[in-house]
């Protein structure tokens, strides 16, 4: 089931979470991910968001 977490699958099968993760990633070549919902970027917001991103980048440097 693609909607189950590794933790849930490990619990149901009775194997360790790390073992379940290894089976999924190394043997089955699957990549676990969480689906994310993002807000739409409107044209009027572009400059404000770009400026905010540049400010954050400058604070890291």
Backbone as XML, in Angstrom:
<?xml version="1.0"?>
<chain id="A" units="angstrom">
  <residue number="1" name="UNK">
    <atom name="N" x="0.847" y="-1.191" z="0.000"/>
    <atom name="CA" x="0.000" y="0.000" z="0.000"/>
    <atom name="C" x="0.886" y="1.245" z="0.000"/>
  </residue>
  <residue number="2" name="UNK">
    <atom name="N" x="0.818" y="2.075" z="-1.019"/>
    <atom name="CA" x="1.699" y="3.245" z="-1.099"/>
    <atom name="C" x="1.379" y="4.336" z="-0.085"/>
  </residue>
  <residue number="3" name="UNK">
    <atom name="N" x="0.257" y="4.218" z="0.616"/>
    <atom name="CA" x="-0.118" y="5.254" z="1.578"/>
    <atom name="C" x="0.304" y="4.919" z="3.005"/>
  </residue>
  <residue number="4" name="UNK">
    <atom name="N" x="0.931" y="3.770" z="3.192"/>
    <atom name="CA" x="1.374" y="3.374" z="4.531"/>
    <atom name="C" x="2.802" y="3.834" z="4.768"/>
  </residue>
  <residue number="5" name="UNK">
    <atom name="N" x="3.063" y="4.182" z="5.999"/>
    <atom name="CA" x="4.419" y="4.591" z="6.355"/>
    <atom name="C" x="5.281" y="3.351" z="6.579"/>
  </residue>
  <residue number="6" name="UNK">
    <atom name="N" x="6.589" y="3.557" z="6.558"/>
    <atom name="CA" x="7.513" y="2.459" z="6.827"/>
    <atom name="C" x="7.274" y="1.920" z="8.235"/>
  </residue>
  <residue number="7" name="UNK">
    <atom name="N" x="6.996" y="2.818" z="9.161"/>
    <atom name="CA" x="6.746" y="2.413" z="10.544"/>
    <atom name="C" x="5.521" y="1.499" z="10.625"/>
  </residue>
  <residue number="8" name="UNK">
    <atom name="N" x="4.453" y="1.841" z="9.911"/>
    <atom name="CA" x="3.240" y="1.019" z="9.913"/>
    <atom name="C" x="3.506" y="-0.344" z="9.278"/>
  </residue>
  <residue number="9" name="UNK">
    <atom name="N" x="4.239" y="-0.352" z="8.145"/>
    <atom name="CA" x="4.541" y="-1.616" z="7.474"/>
    <atom name="C" x="5.386" y="-2.519" z="8.360"/>
  </residue>
  <residue number="10" name="UNK">
    <atom name="N" x="6.368" y="-1.935" z="9.035"/>
    <atom name="CA" x="7.231" y="-2.716" z="9.916"/>
    <atom name="C" x="6.421" y="-3.316" z="11.062"/>
  </residue>
  <residue number="11" name="UNK">
    <atom name="N" x="5.526" y="-2.539" z="11.621"/>
    <atom name="CA" x="4.696" y="-3.026" z="12.733"/>
    <atom name="C" x="3.801" y="-4.180" z="12.285"/>
  </residue>
  <residue number="12" name="UNK">
    <atom name="N" x="3.184" y="-4.052" z="11.117"/>
    <atom name="CA" x="2.273" y="-5.082" z="10.622"/>
    <atom name="C" x="2.994" y="-6.368" z="10.242"/>
  </residue>
  <residue number="13" name="UNK">
    <atom name="N" x="4.225" y="-6.252" z="9.741"/>
    <atom name="CA" x="4.969" y="-7.440" z="9.322"/>
    <atom name="C" x="5.807" y="-8.032" z="10.442"/>
  </residue>
  <residue number="14" name="UNK">
    <atom name="N" x="6.007" y="-7.262" z="11.507"/>
    <atom name="CA" x="6.775" y="-7.762" z="12.637"/>
    <atom name="C" x="8.279" y="-7.672" z="12.467"/>
  </residue>
  <residue number="15" name="UNK">
    <atom name="N" x="8.737" y="-6.835" z="11.536"/>
    <atom name="CA" x="10.177" y="-6.654" z="11.360"/>
    <atom name="C" x="10.570" y="-5.263" z="11.845"/>
  </residue>
  <residue number="16" name="UNK">
    <atom name="N" x="11.863" y="-5.069" z="12.027"/>
    <atom name="CA" x="12.356" y="-3.784" z="12.506"/>
    <atom name="C" x="12.125" y="-2.700" z="11.456"/>
  </residue>
  <residue number="17" name="UNK">
    <atom name="N" x="11.922" y="-1.475" z="11.927"/>
    <atom name="CA" x="11.701" y="-0.343" z="11.021"/>
    <atom name="C" x="12.894" y="-0.154" z="10.092"/>
  </residue>
  <residue number="18" name="UNK">
    <atom name="N" x="14.111" y="-0.284" z="10.628"/>
    <atom name="CA" x="15.308" y="-0.096" z="9.798"/>
    <atom name="C" x="15.421" y="-1.179" z="8.737"/>
  </residue>
  <residue number="19" name="UNK">
    <atom name="N" x="15.015" y="-2.388" z="9.085"/>
    <atom name="CA" x="15.040" y="-3.487" z="8.120"/>
    <atom name="C" x="14.011" y="-3.239" z="7.011"/>
  </residue>
  <residue number="20" name="UNK">
    <atom name="N" x="12.831" y="-2.785" z="7.387"/>
    <atom name="CA" x="11.794" y="-2.475" z="6.397"/>
    <atom name="C" x="12.262" y="-1.358" z="5.471"/>
  </residue>
  <residue number="21" name="UNK">
    <atom name="N" x="12.917" y="-0.355" z="6.035"/>
    <atom name="CA" x="13.436" y="0.755" z="5.229"/>
    <atom name="C" x="14.495" y="0.248" z="4.255"/>
  </residue>
  <residue number="22" name="UNK">
    <atom name="N" x="15.380" y="-0.623" z="4.717"/>
    <atom name="CA" x="16.435" y="-1.171" z="3.867"/>
    <atom name="C" x="15.835" y="-1.995" z="2.728"/>
  </residue>
  <residue number="23" name="UNK">
    <atom name="N" x="14.826" y="-2.800" z="3.021"/>
    <atom name="CA" x="14.169" y="-3.610" z="1.992"/>
    <atom name="C" x="13.551" y="-2.712" z="0.930"/>
  </residue>
  <residue number="24" name="UNK">
    <atom name="N" x="12.836" y="-1.689" z="1.360"/>
    <atom name="CA" x="12.170" y="-0.797" z="0.406"/>
    <atom name="C" x="13.166" y="-0.025" z="-0.452"/>
  </residue>
  <residue number="25" name="UNK">
    <atom name="N" x="14.241" y="0.469" z="0.153"/>
    <atom name="CA" x="15.160" y="1.338" z="-0.583"/>
    <atom name="C" x="16.217" y="0.578" z="-1.369"/>
  </residue>
  <residue number="26" name="UNK">
    <atom name="N" x="16.827" y="-0.446" z="-0.773"/>
    <atom name="CA" x="17.943" y="-1.126" z="-1.426"/>
    <atom name="C" x="17.504" y="-2.289" z="-2.309"/>
  </residue>
  <residue number="27" name="UNK">
    <atom name="N" x="16.531" y="-3.045" z="-1.871"/>
    <atom name="CA" x="16.116" y="-4.221" z="-2.638"/>
    <atom name="C" x="15.046" y="-3.862" z="-3.667"/>
  </residue>
  <residue number="28" name="UNK">
    <atom name="N" x="14.013" y="-3.152" z="-3.231"/>
    <atom name="CA" x="12.914" y="-2.804" z="-4.139"/>
    <atom name="C" x="13.154" y="-1.507" z="-4.904"/>
  </residue>
  <residue number="29" name="UNK">
    <atom name="N" x="14.216" y="-0.774" z="-4.531"/>
    <atom name="CA" x="14.592" y="0.488" z="-5.197"/>
    <atom name="C" x="13.470" y="1.523" z="-5.149"/>
  </residue>
  <residue number="30" name="UNK">
    <atom name="N" x="12.745" y="1.558" z="-4.029"/>
    <atom name="CA" x="11.694" y="2.556" z="-3.842"/>
    <atom name="C" x="12.249" y="3.725" z="-3.045"/>
  </residue>
  <residue number="31" name="UNK">
    <atom name="N" x="11.680" y="4.879" z="-3.252"/>
    <atom name="CA" x="12.115" y="6.075" z="-2.547"/>
    <atom name="C" x="10.950" y="6.618" z="-1.727"/>
  </residue>
  <residue number="32" name="UNK">
    <atom name="N" x="11.048" y="6.541" z="-0.395"/>
    <atom name="CA" x="9.953" y="7.055" z="0.429"/>
    <atom name="C" x="9.879" y="8.577" z="0.374"/>
  </residue>
  <residue number="33" name="UNK">
    <atom name="N" x="8.684" y="9.095" z="0.367"/>
    <atom name="CA" x="8.492" y="10.542" z="0.354"/>
    <atom name="C" x="7.135" y="10.863" z="0.950"/>
  </residue>
  <residue number="34" name="UNK">
    <atom name="N" x="6.993" y="12.103" z="1.349"/>
    <atom name="CA" x="5.697" y="12.591" z="1.796"/>
    <atom name="C" x="5.208" y="13.582" z="0.755"/>
  </residue>
  <residue number="35" name="UNK">
    <atom name="N" x="3.981" y="13.425" z="0.345"/>
    <atom name="CA" x="3.412" y="14.333" z="-0.631"/>
    <atom name="C" x="3.120" y="15.662" z="0.053"/>
  </residue>
  <residue number="36" name="UNK">
    <atom name="N" x="3.550" y="16.740" z="-0.578"/>
    <atom name="CA" x="3.370" y="18.062" z="0.011"/>
    <atom name="C" x="2.474" y="18.914" z="-0.881"/>
  </residue>
  <residue number="37" name="UNK">
    <atom name="N" x="1.679" y="19.737" z="-0.260"/>
    <atom name="CA" x="0.814" y="20.661" z="-0.973"/>
    <atom name="C" x="1.418" y="22.054" z="-0.852"/>
  </residue>
  <residue number="38" name="UNK">
    <atom name="N" x="1.619" y="22.714" z="-1.968"/>
    <atom name="CA" x="2.253" y="24.025" z="-1.967"/>
    <atom name="C" x="1.257" y="25.099" z="-2.388"/>
  </residue>
  <residue number="39" name="UNK">
    <atom name="N" x="1.475" y="26.281" z="-1.885"/>
    <atom name="CA" x="0.629" y="27.398" z="-2.259"/>
    <atom name="C" x="1.005" y="27.885" z="-3.654"/>
  </residue>
  <residue number="40" name="UNK">
    <atom name="N" x="0.030" y="28.370" z="-4.365"/>
    <atom name="CA" x="0.272" y="28.900" z="-5.692"/>
    <atom name="C" x="0.988" y="30.240" z="-5.572"/>
  </residue>
  <residue number="41" name="UNK">
    <atom name="N" x="1.984" y="30.445" z="-6.420"/>
    <atom name="CA" x="2.732" y="31.694" z="-6.428"/>
    <atom name="C" x="2.098" y="32.619" z="-7.468"/>
  </residue>
  <residue number="42" name="UNK">
    <atom name="N" x="1.434" y="33.647" z="-6.987"/>
    <atom name="CA" x="0.811" y="34.602" z="-7.885"/>
    <atom name="C" x="1.838" y="35.617" z="-8.365"/>
  </residue>
  <residue number="43" name="UNK">
    <atom name="N" x="1.579" y="36.175" z="-9.524"/>
    <atom name="CA" x="2.515" y="37.128" z="-10.113"/>
    <atom name="C" x="2.757" y="38.319" z="-9.178"/>
  </residue>
  <residue number="44" name="UNK">
    <atom name="N" x="1.719" y="38.777" z="-8.497"/>
    <atom name="CA" x="1.870" y="39.941" z="-7.620"/>
    <atom name="C" x="2.745" y="39.629" z="-6.400"/>
  </residue>
  <residue number="45" name="UNK">
    <atom name="N" x="2.862" y="38.350" z="-6.019"/>
    <atom name="CA" x="3.669" y="37.959" z="-4.861"/>
    <atom name="C" x="5.124" y="37.659" z="-5.216"/>
  </residue>
  <residue number="46" name="UNK">
    <atom name="N" x="5.437" y="37.549" z="-6.487"/>
    <atom name="CA" x="6.757" y="37.088" z="-6.914"/>
    <atom name="C" x="7.887" y="37.944" z="-6.346"/>
  </residue>
  <residue number="47" name="UNK">
    <atom name="N" x="7.813" y="39.254" z="-6.502"/>
    <atom name="CA" x="8.889" y="40.131" z="-6.052"/>
    <atom name="C" x="9.058" y="40.061" z="-4.537"/>
  </residue>
  <residue number="48" name="UNK">
    <atom name="N" x="7.943" y="40.042" z="-3.795"/>
    <atom name="CA" x="8.022" y="39.991" z="-2.336"/>
    <atom name="C" x="8.687" y="38.687" z="-1.869"/>
  </residue>
  <residue number="49" name="UNK">
    <atom name="N" x="8.318" y="37.573" z="-2.488"/>
    <atom name="CA" x="8.903" y="36.285" z="-2.106"/>
    <atom name="C" x="10.370" y="36.209" z="-2.504"/>
  </residue>
  <residue number="50" name="UNK">
    <atom name="N" x="10.693" y="36.736" z="-3.666"/>
    <atom name="CA" x="12.085" y="36.732" z="-4.113"/>
    <atom name="C" x="12.939" y="37.561" z="-3.157"/>
  </residue>
  <residue number="51" name="UNK">
    <atom name="N" x="12.443" y="38.719" z="-2.755"/>
    <atom name="CA" x="13.179" y="39.564" z="-1.807"/>
    <atom name="C" x="13.358" y="38.853" z="-0.467"/>
  </residue>
  <residue number="52" name="UNK">
    <atom name="N" x="12.326" y="38.175" z="0.002"/>
    <atom name="CA" x="12.416" y="37.448" z="1.271"/>
    <atom name="C" x="13.445" y="36.322" z="1.178"/>
  </residue>
  <residue number="53" name="UNK">
    <atom name="N" x="13.465" y="35.619" z="0.068"/>
    <atom name="CA" x="14.445" y="34.543" z="-0.125"/>
    <atom name="C" x="15.863" y="35.099" z="-0.158"/>
  </residue>
  <residue number="54" name="UNK">
    <atom name="N" x="16.049" y="36.195" z="-0.871"/>
    <atom name="CA" x="17.378" y="36.802" z="-0.934"/>
    <atom name="C" x="17.830" y="37.287" z="0.436"/>
  </residue>
  <residue number="55" name="UNK">
    <atom name="N" x="16.910" y="37.810" z="1.230"/>
    <atom name="CA" x="17.243" y="38.247" z="2.589"/>
    <atom name="C" x="17.698" y="37.060" z="3.433"/>
  </residue>
  <residue number="56" name="UNK">
    <atom name="N" x="16.990" y="35.925" z="3.326"/>
    <atom name="CA" x="17.387" y="34.734" z="4.081"/>
    <atom name="C" x="18.744" y="34.217" z="3.628"/>
  </residue>
  <residue number="57" name="UNK">
    <atom name="N" x="18.978" y="34.207" z="2.327"/>
    <atom name="CA" x="20.268" y="33.745" z="1.803"/>
    <atom name="C" x="21.389" y="34.650" z="2.288"/>
  </residue>
  <residue number="58" name="UNK">
    <atom name="N" x="21.160" y="35.958" z="2.266"/>
    <atom name="CA" x="22.180" y="36.901" z="2.734"/>
    <atom name="C" x="22.472" y="36.727" z="4.218"/>
  </residue>
  <residue number="59" name="UNK">
    <atom name="N" x="21.466" y="36.371" z="5.007"/>
    <atom name="CA" x="21.693" y="36.199" z="6.449"/>
    <atom name="C" x="22.498" y="34.936" z="6.746"/>
  </residue>
  <residue number="60" name="UNK">
    <atom name="N" x="22.452" y="33.961" z="5.848"/>
    <atom name="CA" x="23.216" y="32.726" z="6.026"/>
    <atom name="C" x="24.687" y="32.943" z="5.682"/>
  </residue>
  <residue number="61" name="UNK">
    <atom name="N" x="24.945" y="33.761" z="4.714"/>
    <atom name="CA" x="26.330" y="33.979" z="4.247"/>
    <atom name="C" x="27.141" y="34.740" z="5.217"/>
  </residue>
</chain>
